[in-house]
Amino acid sequence: MHMADALLSPAVGGAMCAVSAAANAYAVKKIKKDDLCEKKIPVMGVMGAFVFAAQMINFTIPATGSSGHIGGGILLAAMIGGFPALLSISAVLIIQCLFFADGGLLALGCNIFNMGVIPCLIVCPLVFKPLLKNGRQWGRIAAASILAVVVSLQLGAFGVVLETRLSGITALPFGTFLFLMQPIHLAIGVAEGIITAAVLCFVYKIRPEIMESTFDGAAIQNGVPMRNVLIVLAVVTLLVGGALSLFASSYPDGLEWAVGKTAGVEELEADGAVFKGAASLQEATALMPDYDFKDAGEDGSGIGTTVAGMVGGVLTFVLAGAAAFGISTFKKKRKGASPA
Amino acid sequence: MKDKIRQLYALEQLSGGHSFVHKLHPAVKLLTAAVFIITVVSFDRYAFGRLIPYVFYPALLMALSETPYSMLLKRFLFTLPFCLFAGISNIFFDRASAFAIGGVTVSYGVVSFFVIVFRVYLCVMAVLLLVSVTPFAEITASMRRLGIPAVFVVLFEMTYRYIGVLFEEAYSMVTAYSLRSGGASGIGMKDMGSFVGQLLLRSFDRADRVYSAMKCRGYALRVFPRGRGKLERRDWIFGSVTCLLCIAFRIIDANALFAGIFRGIA
């Protein structure tokens, strides 16, 4: 589910980065208010590392022969609370981005939102917790975790589709993309939900106090108006998206896409049909590319320009390769010449 | 499984080098990588030719920092599948023909497919190179300097360090499981709850012990002044030249210029 830089436009990536940064900053503020803040940090760090380790354990899905691993958003939120869980997941995603190239630097905002903000700040307080308010029996924990994981994966997958579509890099139609992503993530969600349920039931049986404390005692959880958080996030998205698209449109040589995309964002929230219109309009304009293969060159032949462009491209690659090769050979030689 | 953890810390070993690139200020490296990625991503989906000049950045940086090419390439291949999926769908959905060469018509979908793959290559390389030439302590030091709250930076450091530790824990549990189950390769679905739950409880207990140990050694949530402060001349030169080139290639179609010169000669 990690999105890559290459499929994002700067406006969408930038806006989502701002949203996720705001959500994280809010979480930090909430945690700092807690008396146990200092003690919570090692727990959060180790739990983040736990998610990493747990993702490496493959389980075999019975009767299919395939295997999967857990994602961990809901699991962490249930164990240590929504805000600390968001910070842990963000740390994990940054490490995955930097050290495994899983998702990109610009795409971090999207990834943190889809896999962190959605399960920890939206699904956990709105779906998971209400279900467990009146008693925490085995069946209730199981049902709540399966439902919460499925909902957060569906929302996350929808986020991926929406963000990719708004960026306009892939030509995949919105509906097709949606029909590919949602069922796949429904299957993944059910499997992950069952595992999450099993883990939480086990932990609750052996050490009930861990979950009890995140539900009842924790000062962090009390009096957090979820509505305010969501409003702030929405405002930040609109502001940053708007600012970025204004900035983009002031370029003369056409970052036209950004305007189209951001117009798409606003339309979407207003009306689905308008969005469809905007999307098709944007599709039509995108078919007139900057890179004009058919354009006739000064000497009159379009093919000539194309071939020249290709040869130019190949030469650039060769030049870059040669420069890199030259530098490394030079470095090796110098090392060989002066044995330190 | 062992491979993955070796991968994680291999990059850190590379970052201990002494080349020109390693010595640059971390903030400058971060800024240039960000400018590079944003300019690369800002091209439209058919602009293959415009992207080509950007290949100089990873090529030269890799050569200057003596980073082994094969290692980074392997990671790039791991990240490819999802993007390939998005790219291949372009081939199917975007069939308008872009140009013909030797009787073979090439559609816009094919062009945009190559643009996506090339873009992934450039962005992934930029991030991996950034990490492979910057020691972890310097990354977190510049995070602090950028004003990211100490709570988050400490959390980030701890997560990174404890991945190795918890991984060992998980690895020994998996080994024990497979020895007792006649060499099963994965954990059975019905055992997954107690298995992961057990790992989780162990992690929790370990976190407690870690906290006590840290407290004994005088840990408090303070901001430690660490890492280098001032920018040197080489930082200014590298940063400004790279950023200006990135932006210049965004504005000027260098490939077309180059092609024009080539046509002029031919």
XYZ file of C-alpha atoms in Angstrom:
606
model
C 0.000 0.000 0.000
C 3.017 2.299 0.081
C 2.706 5.021 -2.538
C 5.765 6.121 -4.477
C 6.970 9.618 -5.331
C 6.795 8.808 -9.013
C 3.016 8.532 -9.018
C 2.367 11.807 -7.215
C 2.170 15.419 -8.264
C 3.877 18.011 -6.040
C 0.547 19.670 -5.156
C -1.048 16.457 -3.857
C 2.167 15.276 -2.180
C 2.780 18.657 -0.565
C -0.763 19.010 0.710
C -0.743 15.523 2.226
C 2.662 16.149 3.828
C 1.232 19.248 5.493
C -1.795 17.331 6.742
C 0.261 14.496 8.166
C 2.738 16.900 9.738
C -0.150 18.740 11.371
C -1.635 15.484 12.674
C 1.731 14.444 14.077
C 2.335 17.829 15.655
C -1.064 17.590 17.293
C -0.251 14.114 18.571
C 3.050 15.353 20.016
C 1.221 18.164 21.768
C -1.303 15.738 23.246
C 1.384 13.382 24.465
C 3.439 16.155 26.009
C 0.480 16.990 28.219
C 0.647 13.519 29.692
C 2.629 13.194 32.916
C 4.001 9.907 31.731
C 5.266 11.402 28.481
C 8.864 10.577 29.246
C 8.027 6.994 29.977
C 5.778 6.634 26.968
C 8.557 7.331 24.487
C 10.557 4.127 25.017
C 7.292 2.177 24.874
C 6.357 3.880 21.619
C 9.795 3.318 20.138
C 9.892 -0.341 21.028
C 6.348 -0.812 19.765
C 7.293 0.790 16.465
C 10.148 -1.659 16.190
C 7.702 -4.413 17.113
C 5.519 -3.513 14.121
C 8.602 -3.841 11.968
C 9.509 -7.243 13.396
C 5.909 -8.439 13.223
C 5.675 -7.461 9.562
C 8.560 -9.760 8.841
C 6.721 -12.781 10.228
C 4.810 -14.306 7.372
C 1.729 -16.300 8.220
C 0.273 -18.919 5.941
C -3.330 -18.341 4.945
C -5.046 -21.727 5.197
C -6.075 -23.504 1.984
C -4.592 -20.876 -0.304
C -0.884 -21.444 0.035
C -0.296 -17.717 -0.021
C 1.059 -15.702 2.841
C 0.678 -12.229 4.262
C 1.778 -10.070 7.129
C 0.161 -7.639 9.525
C 0.033 -3.865 9.076
C -0.367 -2.912 12.691
C -2.164 0.449 12.840
C -5.200 -0.747 14.776
C -3.130 -3.156 16.850
C -0.859 -0.363 18.057
C -3.742 2.036 18.618
C -5.479 -0.562 20.795
C -2.334 -1.233 22.790
C -0.936 2.254 23.402
C -3.684 4.653 22.309
C -4.355 6.528 19.083
C -1.944 9.450 19.328
C 1.136 7.509 20.461
C 0.321 4.884 17.836
C 0.246 7.535 15.121
C 3.718 8.722 16.107
C 5.074 5.159 16.153
C 3.615 4.355 12.765
C 5.008 7.599 11.353
C 8.480 6.728 12.618
C 8.191 3.273 11.061
C 7.068 4.726 7.734
C 9.924 7.230 7.683
C 12.411 4.436 8.307
C 10.839 2.319 5.584
C 11.017 5.274 3.221
C 14.629 6.161 3.956
C 16.206 2.748 4.324
C 14.094 0.463 2.162
C 12.860 2.924 -0.452
C 9.336 1.767 0.442
C 7.354 4.840 -0.531
C 9.076 8.104 -1.282
C 10.067 11.286 0.502
C 7.320 13.373 -1.085
C 4.853 10.490 -0.708
C 5.491 10.269 3.050
C 2.563 12.560 3.740
C 0.181 10.320 1.807
C 1.544 7.151 3.364
C 1.369 8.485 6.911
C -2.167 9.615 6.270
C -3.370 6.369 4.667
C -1.706 3.999 7.112
C -1.362 6.108 10.248
C -3.902 8.909 10.544
C -6.788 6.832 9.189
C -6.481 3.839 11.549
C -5.165 5.663 14.619
C -7.077 8.951 14.611
C -10.200 8.177 12.630
C -11.121 4.480 12.768
C -9.883 3.741 16.281
C -11.917 6.411 18.081
C -14.933 6.217 15.782
C -15.250 2.457 15.223
C -13.016 0.442 17.509
C -13.542 2.153 20.850
C -17.314 2.632 20.732
C -17.708 -1.098 20.104
C -15.757 -1.928 23.238
C -17.347 0.650 25.479
C -19.720 -1.773 27.143
C -17.564 -4.628 28.201
C -14.621 -6.358 26.647
C -15.468 -9.982 26.122
C -13.667 -12.238 23.713
C -16.315 -11.940 21.004
C -16.548 -8.183 21.236
C -12.794 -7.680 20.944
C -12.692 -9.989 17.941
C -15.585 -8.292 16.160
C -14.333 -4.784 16.905
C -10.819 -5.481 15.677
C -11.887 -7.229 12.488
C -14.313 -4.443 11.657
C -11.829 -1.691 12.501
C -9.046 -3.233 10.413
C -11.326 -3.809 7.435
C -12.683 -0.252 7.600
C -9.251 1.330 7.920
C -7.828 -0.703 5.044
C -10.788 0.180 2.847
C -10.402 3.867 3.671
C -6.648 3.634 3.166
C -7.039 1.954 -0.226
C -9.563 4.582 -1.197
C -7.058 7.235 -0.164
C -4.420 5.656 -2.392
C -6.799 5.662 -5.362
C -7.879 9.229 -4.751
C -4.369 10.605 -4.296
C -3.050 8.778 -7.342
C -5.959 9.886 -9.457
C -5.644 13.513 -8.390
C -1.976 13.451 -9.300
C -2.850 12.361 -12.804
C 0.294 10.336 -13.497
C -1.457 7.071 -14.282
C -4.072 6.815 -17.006
C -6.009 4.135 -15.130
C -9.673 5.261 -14.952
C -10.899 6.112 -11.472
C -13.592 3.416 -11.417
C -11.332 0.636 -12.667
C -8.634 1.520 -10.197
C -11.191 1.549 -7.401
C -12.577 -1.851 -8.400
C -9.075 -3.279 -8.414
C -7.995 -1.829 -5.086
C -11.038 -2.200 -2.835
C -11.676 -5.968 -3.161
C -7.983 -6.802 -2.822
C -7.811 -4.763 0.352
C -11.036 -6.291 1.600
C -9.397 -9.720 1.462
C -6.206 -8.417 3.052
C -8.278 -6.588 5.670
C -10.206 -9.687 6.706
C -7.011 -11.726 7.103
C -5.264 -8.943 8.981
C -8.354 -8.323 11.074
C -8.482 -11.947 12.202
C -4.829 -11.859 13.189
C -5.251 -8.545 15.008
C -8.262 -9.985 16.818
C -6.305 -13.098 17.827
C -3.374 -11.035 19.092
C -5.563 -8.641 21.061
C -7.577 -11.478 22.622
C -4.387 -13.224 23.646
C -2.909 -10.078 25.149
C -6.155 -9.224 26.896
C -6.357 -12.683 28.429
C -2.805 -12.612 29.756
C -2.276 -8.939 30.554
C -5.631 -7.161 30.609
C -4.169 -4.092 32.289
C -2.367 -2.942 29.145
C -5.547 -2.456 27.156
C -7.547 -1.279 30.150
C -5.138 1.571 30.722
C -5.365 2.864 27.172
C -9.147 2.717 27.355
C -9.896 4.158 30.740
C -7.063 5.759 32.602
C -4.875 7.432 30.058
C -5.019 11.193 30.358
C -4.148 11.457 26.674
C -7.416 9.997 25.592
C -9.728 12.127 27.627
C -11.368 15.197 26.221
C -9.957 14.978 22.737
C -12.582 16.493 20.477
C -12.212 14.413 17.354
C -14.239 16.866 15.347
C -11.699 19.644 15.914
C -8.861 17.452 14.722
C -10.714 16.600 11.542
C -11.647 20.223 10.885
C -8.043 21.321 11.340
C -6.855 18.599 8.961
C -9.389 19.589 6.305
C -8.497 23.280 6.553
C -4.786 22.527 6.281
C -5.371 20.386 3.192
C -7.344 23.076 1.435
C -4.952 25.871 2.395
C -1.800 24.094 1.341
C -3.336 22.595 -1.775
C -4.640 26.014 -2.759
C -1.356 27.793 -2.046
C 0.630 25.208 -3.967
C -1.627 25.381 -6.981
C -1.494 29.186 -7.004
C 2.255 28.957 -6.909
C 2.220 26.407 -9.703
C -0.104 28.407 -11.917
C 2.124 31.464 -11.738
C 4.661 29.548 -13.787
C 4.431 30.582 -17.415
C 5.598 27.318 -18.947
C 2.648 25.406 -17.755
C 2.349 23.451 -14.559
C -1.256 23.437 -15.748
C -1.853 20.042 -14.274
C -1.636 21.316 -10.724
C -4.484 23.738 -11.229
C -6.624 21.084 -12.846
C -5.890 18.631 -10.073
C -6.578 21.048 -7.268
C -9.745 22.215 -8.930
C -10.557 18.508 -8.937
C -10.058 18.339 -5.168
C -12.526 21.099 -4.470
C -15.086 19.824 -6.909
C -14.869 16.377 -5.439
C -15.903 17.533 -2.023
C -18.767 19.447 -3.530
C -20.201 17.024 -6.012
C -19.313 13.678 -7.573
C -20.708 14.497 -10.986
C -18.807 17.748 -11.249
C -15.671 15.891 -10.334
C -16.235 13.428 -13.126
C -16.591 16.314 -15.550
C -13.440 17.952 -14.276
C -11.580 14.656 -14.485
C -12.582 14.064 -18.092
C -11.695 17.641 -18.971
C -8.343 17.159 -17.374
C -7.912 13.904 -19.291
C -8.596 15.759 -22.532
C -6.105 18.501 -21.822
C -3.474 16.041 -20.651
C -3.533 14.409 -24.049
C -1.761 17.452 -25.430
C 1.686 16.768 -24.088
C 4.508 19.187 -23.557
C 6.867 16.837 -25.159
C 5.878 17.258 -28.720
C 7.008 14.294 -30.748
C 5.013 15.294 -33.786
C 6.329 18.817 -33.857
C 8.155 19.601 -37.067
C 11.701 20.775 -36.553
C 13.382 23.700 -38.283
C 14.419 21.472 -41.120
C 10.818 20.508 -41.615
C 10.744 16.819 -40.731
C 8.898 15.582 -37.646
C 10.644 12.232 -37.727
C 13.951 14.034 -37.854
C 13.161 15.806 -34.611
C 12.072 12.576 -32.963
C 15.198 10.723 -33.968
C 17.389 13.627 -32.992
C 15.622 13.773 -29.647
C 16.207 10.071 -29.081
C 19.841 10.213 -30.074
C 20.239 13.211 -27.816
C 18.693 11.274 -24.960
C 20.879 8.252 -25.496
C 23.951 10.461 -25.686
C 23.005 12.098 -22.389
C 22.717 8.689 -20.734
C 26.075 7.639 -22.164
C 27.663 10.877 -21.030
C 26.323 10.502 -17.494
C 27.470 6.877 -17.376
C 30.896 7.768 -18.717
C 31.315 10.585 -16.202
C 30.361 8.281 -13.335
C 32.648 5.544 -14.622
C 35.495 8.027 -15.082
C 35.181 9.338 -11.541
C 35.117 5.885 -9.968
C 38.090 4.668 -12.014
C 40.013 7.803 -11.100
C 39.167 7.306 -7.432
C 40.203 3.667 -7.501
C 43.477 4.528 -9.191
C 44.248 7.195 -6.664
C 43.526 4.769 -3.863
C 45.807 2.172 -5.462
C 48.563 4.763 -5.938
C 48.627 5.906 -2.340
C 48.241 2.900 -0.060
C 47.471 4.465 3.272
C 14.226 -12.560 7.023
C 17.852 -12.135 8.076
C 18.464 -10.501 4.753
C 16.107 -7.669 5.429
C 17.821 -6.642 8.619
C 21.221 -6.810 6.995
C 19.820 -4.510 4.330
C 18.724 -2.017 6.947
C 22.082 -1.606 8.567
C 24.153 -1.975 5.381
C 23.210 1.534 4.344
C 24.373 2.842 7.676
C 27.753 1.218 7.206
C 28.103 2.965 3.857
C 27.304 6.283 5.455
C 30.548 6.141 7.434
C 32.633 6.994 4.348
C 34.930 9.987 3.919
C 34.228 11.199 0.390
C 33.388 14.732 -0.662
C 29.682 13.911 -0.571
C 29.858 12.374 2.889
C 31.464 15.532 4.248
C 28.693 17.812 3.033
C 26.365 19.304 5.606
C 23.331 17.022 6.120
C 20.853 19.877 5.745
C 22.321 20.727 2.338
C 22.046 17.116 1.235
C 18.443 16.946 2.387
C 17.552 20.200 0.655
C 19.128 19.219 -2.666
C 17.429 15.812 -2.577
C 14.083 17.497 -1.931
C 14.561 20.012 -4.755
C 15.617 17.199 -7.053
C 12.573 15.056 -6.257
C 10.107 17.908 -6.521
C 11.437 19.051 -9.891
C 11.495 15.474 -11.230
C 7.935 14.849 -10.076
C 6.640 18.138 -11.485
C 7.044 17.130 -15.143
C 3.950 15.900 -16.941
C 3.439 12.281 -17.746
C 4.907 12.214 -21.249
C 8.053 14.229 -20.606
C 10.603 11.470 -20.951
C 13.124 13.592 -22.830
C 12.946 16.365 -20.259
C 13.769 13.928 -17.460
C 16.917 12.545 -19.042
C 19.341 15.273 -17.868
C 18.405 14.434 -14.279
C 20.169 11.110 -14.561
C 23.419 12.994 -13.924
C 22.499 13.546 -10.289
C 22.395 9.894 -9.147
C 25.200 8.894 -11.514
C 27.654 11.530 -10.340
C 26.672 11.323 -6.685
C 27.094 7.576 -6.685
C 30.502 7.797 -8.321
C 31.686 10.585 -6.029
C 30.526 8.811 -2.875
C 31.782 5.381 -4.033
C 28.432 3.794 -3.288
C 28.143 0.293 -4.777
C 25.721 0.460 -7.649
C 24.361 -3.079 -7.425
C 23.077 -2.619 -3.880
C 21.003 0.445 -4.679
C 19.776 -1.100 -7.907
C 18.491 -4.151 -6.037
C 16.430 -1.946 -3.764
C 15.080 -0.036 -6.716
C 13.866 -3.332 -8.206
C 12.066 -4.185 -4.949
C 10.071 -0.973 -5.110
C 9.068 -1.424 -8.711
C 6.009 -3.770 -8.685
C 3.273 -1.273 -7.739
C 4.609 1.320 -10.137
C 4.866 -1.273 -12.890
C 1.212 -2.050 -12.311
C 0.265 1.610 -12.656
C 2.583 2.003 -15.645
C 1.373 -1.058 -17.520
C -2.216 0.075 -17.125
C -1.194 3.261 -18.941
C -0.179 1.152 -21.927
C -3.690 -0.289 -22.054
C -5.682 2.841 -21.384
C -3.727 5.438 -23.265
C -3.554 4.228 -26.825
C -3.261 7.411 -28.848
C -0.153 7.064 -30.954
C 2.663 9.415 -30.088
C 5.075 8.825 -32.931
C 6.179 6.125 -35.311
C 9.657 4.846 -35.706
C 10.581 2.492 -38.525
C 6.932 1.552 -39.075
C 6.275 0.704 -35.421
C 3.779 3.029 -33.789
C 4.532 3.955 -30.224
C 1.542 5.048 -28.142
C 1.445 7.700 -25.448
C 0.769 4.911 -22.975
C 4.139 3.353 -23.714
C 5.847 6.712 -23.372
C 4.182 7.359 -20.024
C 5.068 3.828 -18.874
C 8.740 4.584 -19.388
C 8.315 7.979 -17.767
C 6.907 6.323 -14.621
C 9.667 3.720 -14.397
C 12.346 6.329 -14.966
C 10.785 8.635 -12.423
C 10.724 5.841 -9.838
C 14.372 5.199 -10.569
C 15.341 8.846 -10.077
C 13.321 9.354 -6.889
C 14.372 6.092 -5.255
C 18.002 6.724 -6.048
C 17.825 10.245 -4.626
C 16.454 8.975 -1.299
C 18.774 5.985 -1.034
C 21.817 8.080 -1.897
C 20.811 10.637 0.698
C 20.742 7.968 3.403
C 23.816 6.107 2.240
C 25.984 9.228 2.537
C 24.535 10.646 5.752
C 25.184 8.976 9.122
C 22.055 8.273 11.153
C 23.110 10.607 13.977
C 23.407 13.457 11.477
C 19.969 12.735 10.062
C 18.394 13.031 13.485
C 20.533 16.066 14.334
C 19.225 17.890 11.292
C 15.687 16.777 12.145
C 16.163 18.521 15.478
C 17.559 21.598 13.805
C 14.570 21.679 11.471
C 12.415 22.120 14.544
C 10.879 18.665 14.714
C 9.859 18.090 18.371
C 12.316 16.182 20.544
C 9.572 13.687 21.412
C 9.366 12.576 17.824
C 13.101 12.560 17.130
C 13.852 10.429 20.207
C 11.039 8.098 19.204
C 12.480 7.867 15.706
C 15.963 7.045 17.029
C 14.650 4.421 19.408
C 12.505 2.732 16.783
C 15.452 2.505 14.422
C 17.759 1.070 17.066
C 15.254 -1.419 18.427
C 14.344 -2.889 15.078
C 17.529 -4.938 15.217
C 16.890 -6.067 18.791
C 13.267 -7.058 18.303
C 14.115 -8.667 15.044
C 16.514 -11.022 16.854
C 13.726 -11.817 19.286
C 11.284 -12.546 16.478
C 13.854 -14.547 14.577
C 14.581 -16.860 17.478
C 10.852 -17.355 18.023
C 10.332 -18.260 14.377
C 13.259 -20.672 14.516
C 11.861 -22.323 17.643
C 8.453 -22.605 15.997
C 9.786 -24.150 12.849
C 11.937 -26.634 14.816
C 8.905 -27.781 16.785
C 6.601 -27.957 13.808
C 8.696 -30.113 11.543
C 10.211 -27.291 9.514
C 7.135 -25.242 8.607
C 8.114 -22.179 6.612
C 5.474 -19.783 7.955
C 3.469 -19.507 11.144
C 0.072 -21.250 10.962
C -2.869 -18.911 11.034
C -4.243 -20.451 14.235
C -0.988 -19.877 16.104
C -0.534 -16.355 14.863
C -2.465 -14.749 17.730
C -0.426 -16.233 20.516
C 2.765 -15.951 18.509
C 2.533 -12.244 17.725
C 0.904 -11.618 21.093
C 3.860 -13.234 22.800
C 6.249 -11.079 20.785
C 4.197 -8.050 21.698
C 4.285 -8.812 25.408
C 8.003 -9.423 25.277
C 8.418 -6.082 23.511
C 6.362 -4.372 26.158
C 8.443 -5.832 28.947
C 11.590 -4.938 27.136
C 10.407 -1.351 26.760
C 9.915 -1.228 30.518
C 13.412 -2.502 31.159
C 14.839 -0.114 28.556
C 13.133 2.803 30.236
C 14.466 1.842 33.658
C 17.957 1.413 32.265
C 17.787 4.784 30.523
C 16.509 6.452 33.660
C 19.406 4.965 35.662
C 21.798 6.581 33.222
C 20.259 10.017 33.578
C 17.865 10.129 30.637
C 15.612 13.125 30.338
C 13.776 14.496 27.356
C 16.192 17.265 26.493
C 17.439 18.666 23.248
C 21.096 17.827 22.866
C 23.112 20.167 20.703
C 24.747 17.761 18.313
C 26.170 17.641 14.842
C 27.685 20.410 12.787
C 26.297 23.903 12.901
C 27.692 26.127 10.180
C 27.681 25.682 6.443
C 31.089 25.652 4.805
C 32.023 26.898 1.368
C 31.694 23.487 -0.296
C 28.172 23.173 1.132
C 27.154 26.462 -0.440
C 28.708 25.538 -3.788
C 27.275 22.025 -3.965
C 23.839 23.079 -2.776
C 23.437 26.088 -5.031
C 24.880 24.431 -8.149
C 22.710 21.310 -7.795
C 19.509 23.207 -7.024
C 20.078 25.710 -9.831
C 20.749 22.926 -12.317
C 17.596 21.084 -11.250
C 15.523 24.221 -11.726
C 17.289 25.138 -14.981
C 16.515 21.709 -16.451
C 12.920 22.211 -15.359
C 12.660 25.471 -17.312
C 14.931 24.795 -20.286
C 14.382 21.745 -22.474
C 18.009 20.670 -22.410
C 17.337 17.539 -24.384
C 15.805 19.503 -27.253
C 18.755 21.898 -27.175
C 21.126 18.984 -27.270
C 19.174 17.395 -30.108
C 19.271 20.704 -31.986
C 23.027 20.874 -31.673
C 23.259 17.253 -32.797
C 21.109 17.988 -35.851
C 23.191 21.015 -36.616
C 26.347 18.909 -36.677
C 24.858 16.038 -38.655
